[in-house]
PDB file of C-alpha atoms and ligand atoms in Angstrom:
ATOM      1  CA  MET A   1      20.485 -93.614 -11.065  1.00 46.00           C
ATOM      2  CA  ALA A   2      16.909 -92.736 -12.129  1.00 48.00           C
ATOM      3  CA  ASN A   3      15.437 -95.535 -10.013  1.00 51.00           C
ATOM      4  CA  GLN A   4      17.426 -94.656  -6.919  1.00 54.00           C
ATOM      5  CA  LYS A   5      15.229 -93.800  -3.941  1.00 56.00           C
ATOM      6  CA  LEU A   6      15.192 -90.216  -2.740  1.00 54.00           C
ATOM      7  CA  SER A   7      17.147 -89.850   0.478  1.00 62.00           C
ATOM      8  CA  PRO A   8      15.142 -88.669   3.537  1.00 59.00           C
ATOM      9  CA  SER A   9      17.175 -85.503   3.854  1.00 63.00           C
ATOM     10  CA  PHE A  10      16.438 -84.615   0.229  1.00 56.00           C
ATOM     11  CA  LEU A  11      12.716 -85.134   0.879  1.00 58.00           C
ATOM     12  CA  VAL A  12      12.810 -82.817   3.875  1.00 56.00           C
ATOM     13  CA  LEU A  13      14.585 -80.152   1.830  1.00 53.00           C
ATOM     14  CA  PHE A  14      12.043 -80.557  -0.942  1.00 57.00           C
ATOM     15  CA  LEU A  15       9.089 -80.172   1.455  1.00 56.00           C
ATOM     16  CA  LEU A  16      10.669 -77.127   3.064  1.00 54.00           C
ATOM     17  CA  LEU A  17      11.112 -75.551  -0.358  1.00 54.00           C
ATOM     18  CA  LEU A  18       7.459 -76.234  -1.274  1.00 54.00           C
ATOM     19  CA  PHE A  19       6.318 -74.818   2.037  1.00 54.00           C
ATOM     20  CA  SER A  20       8.356 -71.613   1.732  1.00 56.00           C
ATOM     21  CA  THR A  21       7.166 -71.082  -1.859  1.00 53.00           C
ATOM     22  CA  ALA A  22       3.543 -71.425  -0.667  1.00 53.00           C
ATOM     23  CA  ILE A  23       4.196 -68.917   2.123  1.00 50.00           C
ATOM     24  CA  SER A  24       5.804 -66.348  -0.157  1.00 52.00           C
ATOM     25  CA  ALA A  25       2.984 -66.742  -2.704  1.00 51.00           C
ATOM     26  CA  ALA A  26       0.437 -66.148   0.061  1.00 51.00           C
ATOM     27  CA  ASN A  27       2.392 -63.091   1.236  1.00 54.00           C
ATOM     28  CA  SER A  28       2.590 -61.535  -2.214  1.00 58.00           C
ATOM     29  CA  ASP A  29      -1.125 -62.223  -2.815  1.00 76.00           C
ATOM     30  CA  PHE A  30      -1.756 -59.930   0.110  1.00 87.00           C
ATOM     31  CA  PHE A  31      -0.844 -56.829  -1.934  1.00 92.00           C
ATOM     32  CA  SER A  32      -0.251 -57.945  -5.511  1.00 92.00           C
ATOM     33  CA  LYS A  33      -1.575 -60.236  -8.157  1.00 92.00           C
ATOM     34  CA  SER A  34      -0.758 -60.955 -11.759  1.00 93.00           C
ATOM     35  CA  LEU A  35      -2.926 -59.524 -14.496  1.00 93.00           C
ATOM     36  CA  SER A  36      -3.200 -60.245 -18.141  1.00 92.00           C
ATOM     37  CA  PRO A  37      -1.944 -57.339 -20.297  1.00 91.00           C
ATOM     38  CA  SER A  38      -5.354 -57.201 -21.982  1.00 91.00           C
ATOM     39  CA  SER A  39      -6.953 -56.142 -18.683  1.00 92.00           C
ATOM     40  CA  LEU A  40      -5.092 -52.825 -19.170  1.00 91.00           C
ATOM     41  CA  LYS A  41      -6.004 -52.826 -22.873  1.00 87.00           C
ATOM     42  CA  LEU A  42      -2.331 -53.383 -23.804  1.00 91.00           C
ATOM     43  CA  LYS A  43      -2.373 -54.686 -27.335  1.00 88.00           C
ATOM     44  CA  GLN A  44       0.230 -54.244 -30.029  1.00 93.00           C
ATOM     45  CA  GLN A  45       3.360 -52.329 -29.023  1.00 95.00           C
ATOM     46  CA  LYS A  46       4.075 -49.479 -31.416  1.00 96.00           C
ATOM     47  CA  LEU A  47       7.055 -47.333 -32.305  1.00 98.00           C
ATOM     48  CA  THR A  48       6.628 -43.530 -32.435  1.00 98.00           C
ATOM     49  CA  HIS A  49       9.099 -40.933 -33.684  1.00 98.00           C
ATOM     50  CA  LEU A  50       8.830 -37.425 -32.257  1.00 98.00           C
ATOM     51  CA  HIS A  51      10.740 -34.457 -33.610  1.00 98.00           C
ATOM     52  CA  PHE A  52      10.970 -31.019 -32.012  1.00 98.00           C
ATOM     53  CA  TYR A  53      13.308 -28.258 -30.888  1.00 98.00           C
ATOM     54  CA  PHE A  54      14.266 -27.589 -27.284  1.00 98.00           C
ATOM     55  CA  HIS A  55      15.000 -23.972 -26.254  1.00 98.00           C
ATOM     56  CA  ASP A  56      17.303 -23.526 -23.246  1.00 98.00           C
ATOM     57  CA  ILE A  57      17.215 -19.792 -22.422  1.00 98.00           C
ATOM     58  CA  LEU A  58      19.578 -18.510 -19.732  1.00 98.00           C
ATOM     59  CA  SER A  59      19.579 -14.810 -20.684  1.00 98.00           C
ATOM     60  CA  GLY A  60      17.052 -11.962 -20.590  1.00 97.00           C
ATOM     61  CA  GLN A  61      14.081 -11.162 -18.372  1.00 96.00           C
ATOM     62  CA  ASN A  62      12.426 -14.579 -18.687  1.00 96.00           C
ATOM     63  CA  PRO A  63      15.086 -17.301 -18.565  1.00 98.00           C
ATOM     64  CA  THR A  64      13.725 -20.846 -18.821  1.00 98.00           C
ATOM     65  CA  ALA A  65      16.839 -22.368 -17.225  1.00 98.00           C
ATOM     66  CA  VAL A  66      17.982 -21.096 -13.827  1.00 98.00           C
ATOM     67  CA  ARG A  67      20.880 -22.184 -11.706  1.00 98.00           C
ATOM     68  CA  ILE A  68      19.586 -23.449  -8.391  1.00 98.00           C
ATOM     69  CA  ALA A  69      22.747 -24.849  -6.764  1.00 98.00           C
ATOM     70  CA  GLN A  70      26.493 -25.130  -7.103  1.00 98.00           C
ATOM     71  CA  ALA A  71      29.477 -26.465  -5.184  1.00 98.00           C
ATOM     72  CA  PRO A  72      32.257 -24.348  -3.648  1.00 97.00           C
ATOM     73  CA  ILE A  73      34.586 -25.572  -6.451  1.00 97.00           C
ATOM     74  CA  THR A  74      32.123 -24.904  -9.306  1.00 98.00           C
ATOM     75  CA  ASN A  75      33.452 -21.413  -9.990  1.00 96.00           C
ATOM     76  CA  THR A  76      37.036 -22.606 -10.376  1.00 97.00           C
ATOM     77  CA  SER A  77      36.179 -25.793 -12.270  1.00 97.00           C
ATOM     78  CA  THR A  78      36.830 -25.641 -16.033  1.00 97.00           C
ATOM     79  CA  THR A  79      33.741 -27.817 -16.523  1.00 97.00           C
ATOM     80  CA  SER A  80      31.483 -25.986 -13.962  1.00 97.00           C
ATOM     81  CA  PHE A  81      31.381 -29.275 -12.074  1.00 98.00           C
ATOM     82  CA  GLY A  82      28.627 -29.257  -9.442  1.00 98.00           C
ATOM     83  CA  ALA A  83      26.293 -26.666 -10.959  1.00 98.00           C
ATOM     84  CA  VAL A  84      22.614 -27.620 -11.036  1.00 98.00           C
ATOM     85  CA  ALA A  85      19.911 -25.898 -13.100  1.00 98.00           C
ATOM     86  CA  MET A  86      16.126 -26.142 -13.048  1.00 98.00           C
ATOM     87  CA  ILE A  87      14.486 -25.919 -16.467  1.00 98.00           C
ATOM     88  CA  ASP A  88      11.084 -25.266 -17.928  1.00 98.00           C
ATOM     89  CA  ASP A  89      12.177 -25.150 -21.573  1.00 98.00           C
ATOM     90  CA  LEU A  90       9.867 -24.743 -24.558  1.00 98.00           C
ATOM     91  CA  LEU A  91       9.637 -27.560 -27.101  1.00 98.00           C
ATOM     92  CA  THR A  92       8.607 -26.192 -30.484  1.00 98.00           C
ATOM     93  CA  PHE A  93       7.803 -27.510 -33.934  1.00 98.00           C
ATOM     94  CA  SER A  94      10.616 -25.652 -35.711  1.00 98.00           C
ATOM     95  CA  PRO A  95      13.878 -23.946 -34.579  1.00 98.00           C
ATOM     96  CA  ASP A  96      11.924 -20.662 -34.354  1.00 98.00           C
ATOM     97  CA  ILE A  97      11.086 -20.249 -30.658  1.00 98.00           C
ATOM     98  CA  ASN A  98       7.769 -18.649 -31.673  1.00 98.00           C
ATOM     99  CA  SER A  99       6.681 -21.607 -33.765  1.00 98.00           C
ATOM    100  CA  THR A 100       3.956 -23.982 -32.503  1.00 98.00           C
ATOM    101  CA  LEU A 101       4.583 -25.039 -28.892  1.00 98.00           C
ATOM    102  CA  VAL A 102       4.412 -28.844 -28.810  1.00 98.00           C
ATOM    103  CA  GLY A 103       5.451 -29.306 -25.171  1.00 98.00           C
ATOM    104  CA  ARG A 104       7.744 -28.401 -22.323  1.00 98.00           C
ATOM    105  CA  ALA A 105      10.896 -29.944 -20.950  1.00 98.00           C
ATOM    106  CA  GLN A 106      10.726 -29.682 -17.176  1.00 98.00           C
ATOM    107  CA  GLY A 107      13.303 -30.912 -14.704  1.00 98.00           C
ATOM    108  CA  LEU A 108      16.950 -30.632 -13.856  1.00 98.00           C
ATOM    109  CA  TYR A 109      20.356 -30.800 -15.392  1.00 98.00           C
ATOM    110  CA  ALA A 110      23.606 -30.962 -13.491  1.00 98.00           C
ATOM    111  CA  LEU A 111      27.199 -30.477 -14.610  1.00 98.00           C
ATOM    112  CA  SER A 112      28.464 -33.897 -13.675  1.00 98.00           C
ATOM    113  CA  SER A 113      31.931 -34.319 -15.205  1.00 98.00           C
ATOM    114  CA  GLN A 114      35.327 -33.102 -14.060  1.00 97.00           C
ATOM    115  CA  GLU A 115      36.930 -33.975 -17.414  1.00 96.00           C
ATOM    116  CA  GLU A 116      34.637 -32.360 -19.998  1.00 96.00           C
ATOM    117  CA  ALA A 117      31.462 -30.297 -20.139  1.00 95.00           C
ATOM    118  CA  SER A 118      28.760 -32.883 -19.525  1.00 98.00           C
ATOM    119  CA  LEU A 119      25.258 -32.760 -18.148  1.00 98.00           C
ATOM    120  CA  MET A 120      23.255 -35.327 -16.307  1.00 98.00           C
ATOM    121  CA  MET A 121      19.695 -34.721 -17.523  1.00 98.00           C
ATOM    122  CA  ALA A 122      16.651 -35.679 -15.467  1.00 98.00           C
ATOM    123  CA  MET A 123      13.574 -34.230 -17.119  1.00 98.00           C
ATOM    124  CA  THR A 124      10.098 -34.871 -18.462  1.00 98.00           C
ATOM    125  CA  PHE A 125       8.884 -33.920 -21.919  1.00 98.00           C
ATOM    126  CA  SER A 126       5.263 -33.066 -21.285  1.00 98.00           C
ATOM    127  CA  PHE A 127       3.368 -32.662 -24.538  1.00 98.00           C
ATOM    128  CA  LEU A 128       0.716 -30.032 -25.253  1.00 98.00           C
ATOM    129  CA  GLU A 129      -0.302 -30.657 -28.858  1.00 97.00           C
ATOM    130  CA  GLY A 130      -2.168 -33.218 -30.893  1.00 96.00           C
ATOM    131  CA  LYS A 131      -2.940 -36.726 -29.696  1.00 97.00           C
ATOM    132  CA  TYR A 132      -0.115 -36.646 -27.132  1.00 98.00           C
ATOM    133  CA  ASN A 133      -1.451 -33.513 -25.390  1.00 98.00           C
ATOM    134  CA  GLY A 134      -1.405 -34.466 -21.680  1.00 98.00           C
ATOM    135  CA  SER A 135       1.043 -37.348 -22.086  1.00 98.00           C
ATOM    136  CA  ALA A 136       4.674 -37.230 -20.986  1.00 98.00           C
ATOM    137  CA  LEU A 137       8.026 -38.982 -21.394  1.00 98.00           C
ATOM    138  CA  SER A 138      10.754 -39.241 -18.780  1.00 98.00           C
ATOM    139  CA  VAL A 139      14.375 -38.736 -19.854  1.00 98.00           C
ATOM    140  CA  LEU A 140      17.371 -39.696 -17.742  1.00 98.00           C
ATOM    141  CA  GLY A 141      20.825 -39.699 -19.224  1.00 98.00           C
ATOM    142  CA  ARG A 142      24.206 -38.205 -19.956  1.00 98.00           C
ATOM    143  CA  ASN A 143      24.456 -35.227 -22.296  1.00 98.00           C
ATOM    144  CA  PRO A 144      27.928 -33.879 -23.267  1.00 98.00           C
ATOM    145  CA  PRO A 145      26.598 -30.803 -25.112  1.00 97.00           C
ATOM    146  CA  PHE A 146      29.608 -30.260 -27.381  1.00 96.00           C
ATOM    147  CA  ASN A 147      29.271 -33.722 -28.936  1.00 98.00           C
ATOM    148  CA  THR A 148      27.513 -33.687 -32.309  1.00 98.00           C
ATOM    149  CA  VAL A 149      24.941 -36.291 -31.259  1.00 98.00           C
ATOM    150  CA  ARG A 150      24.000 -37.157 -27.668  1.00 98.00           C
ATOM    151  CA  GLU A 151      21.863 -40.166 -26.897  1.00 98.00           C
ATOM    152  CA  MET A 152      19.731 -40.291 -23.780  1.00 98.00           C
ATOM    153  CA  PRO A 153      17.439 -43.084 -22.613  1.00 98.00           C
ATOM    154  CA  ILE A 154      13.674 -42.635 -22.380  1.00 98.00           C
ATOM    155  CA  VAL A 155      12.986 -44.452 -19.135  1.00 98.00           C
ATOM    156  CA  GLY A 156       9.203 -44.284 -18.972  1.00 98.00           C
ATOM    157  CA  GLY A 157       6.111 -42.268 -19.661  1.00 98.00           C
ATOM    158  CA  SER A 158       2.552 -41.427 -18.706  1.00 98.00           C
ATOM    159  CA  GLY A 159      -0.786 -41.064 -20.457  1.00 97.00           C
ATOM    160  CA  LEU A 160      -0.515 -42.529 -23.961  1.00 97.00           C
ATOM    161  CA  PHE A 161       3.145 -43.169 -23.190  1.00 98.00           C
ATOM    162  CA  ARG A 162       2.564 -45.601 -20.301  1.00 97.00           C
ATOM    163  CA  PHE A 163       5.167 -48.380 -20.363  1.00 97.00           C
ATOM    164  CA  ALA A 164       7.294 -46.294 -22.752  1.00 98.00           C
ATOM    165  CA  GLN A 165      10.896 -47.064 -23.438  1.00 98.00           C
ATOM    166  CA  GLY A 166      13.259 -45.732 -26.045  1.00 98.00           C
ATOM    167  CA  TYR A 167      15.910 -43.128 -26.683  1.00 98.00           C
ATOM    168  CA  ALA A 168      16.339 -39.513 -27.610  1.00 98.00           C
ATOM    169  CA  GLU A 169      18.986 -38.090 -29.921  1.00 98.00           C
ATOM    170  CA  ALA A 170      19.967 -34.462 -29.309  1.00 98.00           C
ATOM    171  CA  ARG A 171      21.832 -32.291 -31.795  1.00 98.00           C
ATOM    172  CA  THR A 172      22.678 -28.650 -31.133  1.00 98.00           C
ATOM    173  CA  ASN A 173      20.978 -26.349 -33.648  1.00 98.00           C
ATOM    174  CA  THR A 174      22.300 -23.021 -32.315  1.00 98.00           C
ATOM    175  CA  PHE A 175      24.391 -22.154 -29.288  1.00 97.00           C
ATOM    176  CA  ASN A 176      25.247 -18.603 -28.233  1.00 97.00           C
ATOM    177  CA  LEU A 177      28.625 -18.731 -26.456  1.00 95.00           C
ATOM    178  CA  THR A 178      28.015 -15.271 -24.924  1.00 97.00           C
ATOM    179  CA  THR A 179      24.616 -15.921 -23.357  1.00 97.00           C
ATOM    180  CA  GLY A 180      24.651 -19.709 -23.138  1.00 96.00           C
ATOM    181  CA  ASP A 181      21.237 -19.805 -24.884  1.00 98.00           C
ATOM    182  CA  ALA A 182      20.779 -22.926 -26.947  1.00 98.00           C
ATOM    183  CA  CYS A 183      18.351 -24.459 -29.405  1.00 98.00           C
ATOM    184  CA  VAL A 184      18.653 -28.249 -29.598  1.00 98.00           C
ATOM    185  CA  GLU A 185      17.012 -30.542 -32.119  1.00 98.00           C
ATOM    186  CA  TYR A 186      15.510 -33.694 -30.613  1.00 98.00           C
ATOM    187  CA  ASN A 187      14.590 -36.936 -32.371  1.00 98.00           C
ATOM    188  CA  VAL A 188      12.838 -39.304 -29.966  1.00 98.00           C
ATOM    189  CA  TYR A 189      12.100 -42.937 -30.747  1.00 98.00           C
ATOM    190  CA  VAL A 190       9.762 -44.593 -28.298  1.00 98.00           C
ATOM    191  CA  LEU A 191       8.096 -47.983 -27.965  1.00 98.00           C
ATOM    192  CA  HIS A 192       4.714 -47.867 -26.188  1.00 97.00           C
ATOM    193  CA  TYR A 193       1.220 -49.287 -26.440  1.00 95.00           C
TER     194      TYR A 193
HETATM  195  C1  LIG B 201      30.699 -17.833  -7.983  1.00 63.23           C
HETATM  196  O1  LIG B 201      30.662 -16.731  -8.852  1.00 63.23           O
HETATM  197  C2  LIG B 201      29.437 -15.990  -8.813  1.00 63.23           C
HETATM  198  C3  LIG B 201      29.552 -14.874  -9.820  1.00 63.23           C
HETATM  199  O2  LIG B 201      30.169 -15.281 -10.987  1.00 63.23           O
HETATM  200  C4  LIG B 201      29.204 -15.465  -7.430  1.00 63.23           C
HETATM  201  O3  LIG B 201      27.964 -14.798  -7.411  1.00 63.23           O
HETATM  202  C5  LIG B 201      29.183 -16.601  -6.441  1.00 63.23           C
HETATM  203  O4  LIG B 201      29.076 -16.098  -5.133  1.00 63.23           O
HETATM  204  C6  LIG B 201      30.450 -17.423  -6.560  1.00 63.23           C
HETATM  205  N1  LIG B 201      30.267 -18.598  -5.720  1.00 63.23           N
HETATM  206  C7  LIG B 201      31.248 -19.098  -4.985  1.00 63.23           C
HETATM  207  C8  LIG B 201      30.909 -20.294  -4.186  1.00 63.23           C
HETATM  208  O5  LIG B 201      32.357 -18.594  -4.994  1.00 63.23           O
HETATM  209  C1  LIG B 202       9.248 -14.264 -30.481  1.00 63.23           C
HETATM  210  O1  LIG B 202       8.178 -13.460 -29.990  1.00 63.23           O
HETATM  211  C2  LIG B 202       8.581 -12.514 -29.004  1.00 63.23           C
HETATM  212  C3  LIG B 202       7.381 -11.832 -28.421  1.00 63.23           C
HETATM  213  O2  LIG B 202       6.253 -12.043 -29.203  1.00 63.23           O
HETATM  214  C4  LIG B 202       9.578 -11.536 -29.632  1.00 63.23           C
HETATM  215  O3  LIG B 202       9.986 -10.606 -28.658  1.00 63.23           O
HETATM  216  C5  LIG B 202      10.769 -12.298 -30.156  1.00 63.23           C
HETATM  217  O4  LIG B 202      11.659 -11.424 -30.830  1.00 63.23           O
HETATM  218  C6  LIG B 202      10.342 -13.400 -31.102  1.00 63.23           C
HETATM  219  N1  LIG B 202      11.511 -14.216 -31.413  1.00 63.23           N
HETATM  220  C7  LIG B 202      11.825 -14.606 -32.625  1.00 63.23           C
HETATM  221  C8  LIG B 202      13.074 -15.400 -32.770  1.00 63.23           C
HETATM  222  O5  LIG B 202      11.150 -14.307 -33.599  1.00 63.23           O
HETATM  223  C1  LIG B 203      -4.391 -29.693 -24.473  1.00 63.23           C
HETATM  224  O1  LIG B 203      -5.184 -30.182 -23.415  1.00 63.23           O
HETATM  225  C2  LIG B 203      -5.597 -29.147 -22.510  1.00 63.23           C
HETATM  226  C3  LIG B 203      -6.278 -29.813 -21.347  1.00 63.23           C
HETATM  227  O2  LIG B 203      -7.162 -30.808 -21.767  1.00 63.23           O
HETATM  228  C4  LIG B 203      -6.517 -28.180 -23.249  1.00 63.23           C
HETATM  229  O3  LIG B 203      -6.898 -27.133 -22.401  1.00 63.23           O
HETATM  230  C5  LIG B 203      -5.731 -27.590 -24.420  1.00 63.23           C
HETATM  231  O4  LIG B 203      -6.547 -26.755 -25.202  1.00 63.23           O
HETATM  232  C6  LIG B 203      -5.170 -28.689 -25.301  1.00 63.23           C
HETATM  233  N1  LIG B 203      -4.271 -28.115 -26.281  1.00 63.23           N
HETATM  234  C7  LIG B 203      -4.420 -28.273 -27.601  1.00 63.23           C
HETATM  235  C8  LIG B 203      -3.420 -27.576 -28.461  1.00 63.23           C
HETATM  236  O5  LIG B 203      -5.285 -28.969 -28.073  1.00 63.23           O
HETATM  237  C1  LIG B 204      24.465 -13.971 -28.739  1.00 63.23           C
HETATM  238  O1  LIG B 204      23.655 -13.172 -27.894  1.00 63.23           O
HETATM  239  C2  LIG B 204      24.054 -11.817 -27.863  1.00 63.23           C
HETATM  240  C3  LIG B 204      23.237 -11.123 -26.784  1.00 63.23           C
HETATM  241  O2  LIG B 204      21.871 -11.301 -27.006  1.00 63.23           O
HETATM  242  C4  LIG B 204      23.868 -11.215 -29.231  1.00 63.23           C
HETATM  243  O3  LIG B 204      24.275  -9.856 -29.230  1.00 63.23           O
HETATM  244  C5  LIG B 204      24.681 -12.018 -30.237  1.00 63.23           C
HETATM  245  O4  LIG B 204      24.413 -11.541 -31.523  1.00 63.23           O
HETATM  246  C6  LIG B 204      24.320 -13.492 -30.149  1.00 63.23           C
HETATM  247  N1  LIG B 204      25.237 -14.240 -30.990  1.00 63.23           N
HETATM  248  C7  LIG B 204      24.827 -15.090 -31.907  1.00 63.23           C
HETATM  249  C8  LIG B 204      25.872 -15.816 -32.652  1.00 63.23           C
HETATM  250  O5  LIG B 204      23.644 -15.271 -32.141  1.00 63.23           O
END
């Protein structure tokens, strides 16, 4: 078998394949090229743990979470299905909202389940303290707030968190059933360079 001559049709196919690979390489060279990770100073990947408290304030004169949209059925849905809120929530060092501000959670959450209270979170944690001042993490995930622990993926980051990936664990610290105000403890584990 190994010594058998290649059939002409196989040769043609092979040449065509080579030719199309060359063309696609030339095309991609037009707007992209491969780089070595060291050219972006990417060295050893590291793991960072961040710990802070998230304050979601719906009540009072200065709410940090405001409803921006809802569906016609949201009012009659037991899970507020279809409601969307914009947030600019404080992230602080301790559960005290007046403790050191370490960052802000900015973005959206949407009531996305018809079966239970569950949020689809799409937000950035932009940090304001210490070495991560000016850097941010992007969170995208499912958050059923009455579960003891909710896990949400960290899907990326900027600044010192470029190429970040990881997960966040959220645990409710306090929740006021009357106002809807909540303080949530976050533990974030993130791999980055
Ligand atoms: C839902 O209820 C709120 C008050 O609770 C009211 O302002 C709003 O108009 C209602 N929306 C719909 C679509 O019925
Ligand atoms: C935080 O500070 C504000 C204004 O300085 C004050 O009104 C509020 O009661 C404080 N909150 C807590 C929980 O101490
Ligand atoms: C964070 O960075 C901003 C902009 O560089 C700066 O104005 C601010 O003072 C820094 N905050 C802290 C707590 O260092
Ligand atoms: C919930 O908020 C209301 C209004 O601010 C307040 O009167 C009540 O004490 C709070 N409940 C809890 C458990 O903190």
